[in-house]
XYZ file of C-alpha atoms in Angstrom:
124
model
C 44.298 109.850 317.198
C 45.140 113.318 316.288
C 47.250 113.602 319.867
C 50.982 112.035 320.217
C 50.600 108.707 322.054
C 51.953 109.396 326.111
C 52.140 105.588 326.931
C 53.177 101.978 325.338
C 49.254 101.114 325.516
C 48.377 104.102 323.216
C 51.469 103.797 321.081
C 50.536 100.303 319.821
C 46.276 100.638 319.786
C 47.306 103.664 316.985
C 49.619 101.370 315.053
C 46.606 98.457 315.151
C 43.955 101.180 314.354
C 46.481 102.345 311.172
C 47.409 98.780 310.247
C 43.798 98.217 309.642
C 43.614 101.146 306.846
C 46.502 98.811 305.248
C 43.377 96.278 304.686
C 40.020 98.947 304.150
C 38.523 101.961 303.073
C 37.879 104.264 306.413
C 37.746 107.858 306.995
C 39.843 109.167 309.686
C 36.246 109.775 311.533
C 35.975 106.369 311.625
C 39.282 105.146 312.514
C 39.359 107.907 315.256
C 35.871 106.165 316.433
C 37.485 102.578 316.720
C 40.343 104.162 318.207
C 38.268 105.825 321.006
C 36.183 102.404 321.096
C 39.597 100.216 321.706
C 40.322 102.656 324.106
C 37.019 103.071 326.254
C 36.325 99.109 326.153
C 39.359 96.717 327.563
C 36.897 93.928 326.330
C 36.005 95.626 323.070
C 37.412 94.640 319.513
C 37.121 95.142 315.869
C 36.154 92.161 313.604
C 36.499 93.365 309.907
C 34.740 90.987 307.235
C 34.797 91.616 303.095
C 31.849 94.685 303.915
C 32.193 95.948 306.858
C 33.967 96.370 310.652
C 32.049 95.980 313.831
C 33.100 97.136 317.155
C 31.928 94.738 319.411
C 31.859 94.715 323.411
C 32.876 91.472 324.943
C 30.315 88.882 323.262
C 27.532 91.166 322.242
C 27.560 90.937 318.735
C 23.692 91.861 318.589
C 24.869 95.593 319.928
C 27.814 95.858 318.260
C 28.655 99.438 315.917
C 29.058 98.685 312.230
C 31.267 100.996 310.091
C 30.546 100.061 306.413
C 33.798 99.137 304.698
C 35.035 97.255 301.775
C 38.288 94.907 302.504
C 40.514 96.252 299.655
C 42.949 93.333 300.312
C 41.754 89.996 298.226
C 44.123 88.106 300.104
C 42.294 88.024 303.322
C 38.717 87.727 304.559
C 38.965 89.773 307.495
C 40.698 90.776 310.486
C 40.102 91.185 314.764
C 42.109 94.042 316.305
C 41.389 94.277 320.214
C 43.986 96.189 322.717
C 45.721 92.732 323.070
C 45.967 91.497 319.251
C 45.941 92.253 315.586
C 44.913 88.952 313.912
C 44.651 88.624 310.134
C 42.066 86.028 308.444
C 43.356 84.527 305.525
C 41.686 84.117 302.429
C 40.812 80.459 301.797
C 40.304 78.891 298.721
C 40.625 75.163 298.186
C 42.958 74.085 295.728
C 43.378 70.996 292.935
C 46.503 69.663 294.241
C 44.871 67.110 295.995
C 45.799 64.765 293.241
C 48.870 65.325 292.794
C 49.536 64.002 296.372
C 48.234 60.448 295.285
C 51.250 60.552 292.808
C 53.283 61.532 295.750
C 52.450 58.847 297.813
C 52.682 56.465 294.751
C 56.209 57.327 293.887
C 56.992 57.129 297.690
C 55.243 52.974 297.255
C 57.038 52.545 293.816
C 60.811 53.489 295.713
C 59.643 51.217 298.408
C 58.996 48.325 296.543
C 62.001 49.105 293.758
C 64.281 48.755 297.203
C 62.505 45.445 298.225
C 62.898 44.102 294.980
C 66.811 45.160 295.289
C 66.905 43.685 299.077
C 65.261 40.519 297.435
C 67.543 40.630 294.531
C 70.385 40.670 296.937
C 69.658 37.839 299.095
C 69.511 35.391 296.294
């Protein structure tokens, strides 16, 4: 990573490599090893969880590298950078407002009946 980019390809694989400092804690060691990695596998990608990255080739997880490295953003749970993509994962945490659509849908019923009522009214 320490050499100018020459094509497109390189260009945007150093952008995804410094993106993912953006979301954890790595040396420039270790982002110049998934750099190399992105570059040397055309199947290969990163997948970043809240500990660690692994560079994985294709669908062999069992023999895939693993850089420890804390996710500094709380916002997500990970990320999967590959030659073709830079995907975020979300953090997701279930929220309370599941209630509060009941009294949604219950005013929506309440207007529908107040507007019978008036059609009913009406017709008299």
């Amino acid at each position: 990573m320490n050499k100018e980019p020459e094509t497109y390809e390189e260009l945007i694989r150093k952008k995804r490599c410094v993106d993912i400092t953006k979301y954890y804690n790595v040396t420039m060691e270790e982002l110049e090893q998934i750099y190399n990695f992105l570059a040397n596998n055309s199947d290969g990608m990163v997948k970043g969880n809240k500990q660690s990255l692994a560079m994985i080739k294709g669908n062999d997880v069992a023999n895939a590298v693993i850089i420890n490295s804390i996710c500094t953003n709380s916002k997500i749970d990970g990320l999967i950078v590959s030659d073709k993509s830079f995907t975020i994962i979300p953090h997701y945490s279930p929220s309370s407002s599941s209630g509060s659509s009941g009294f949604s849908g219950g005013s929506s019923n309440n207007n529908n009946n107040n507007n019978n009522n008036n059609n009913n009214n009406n017709n008299r």
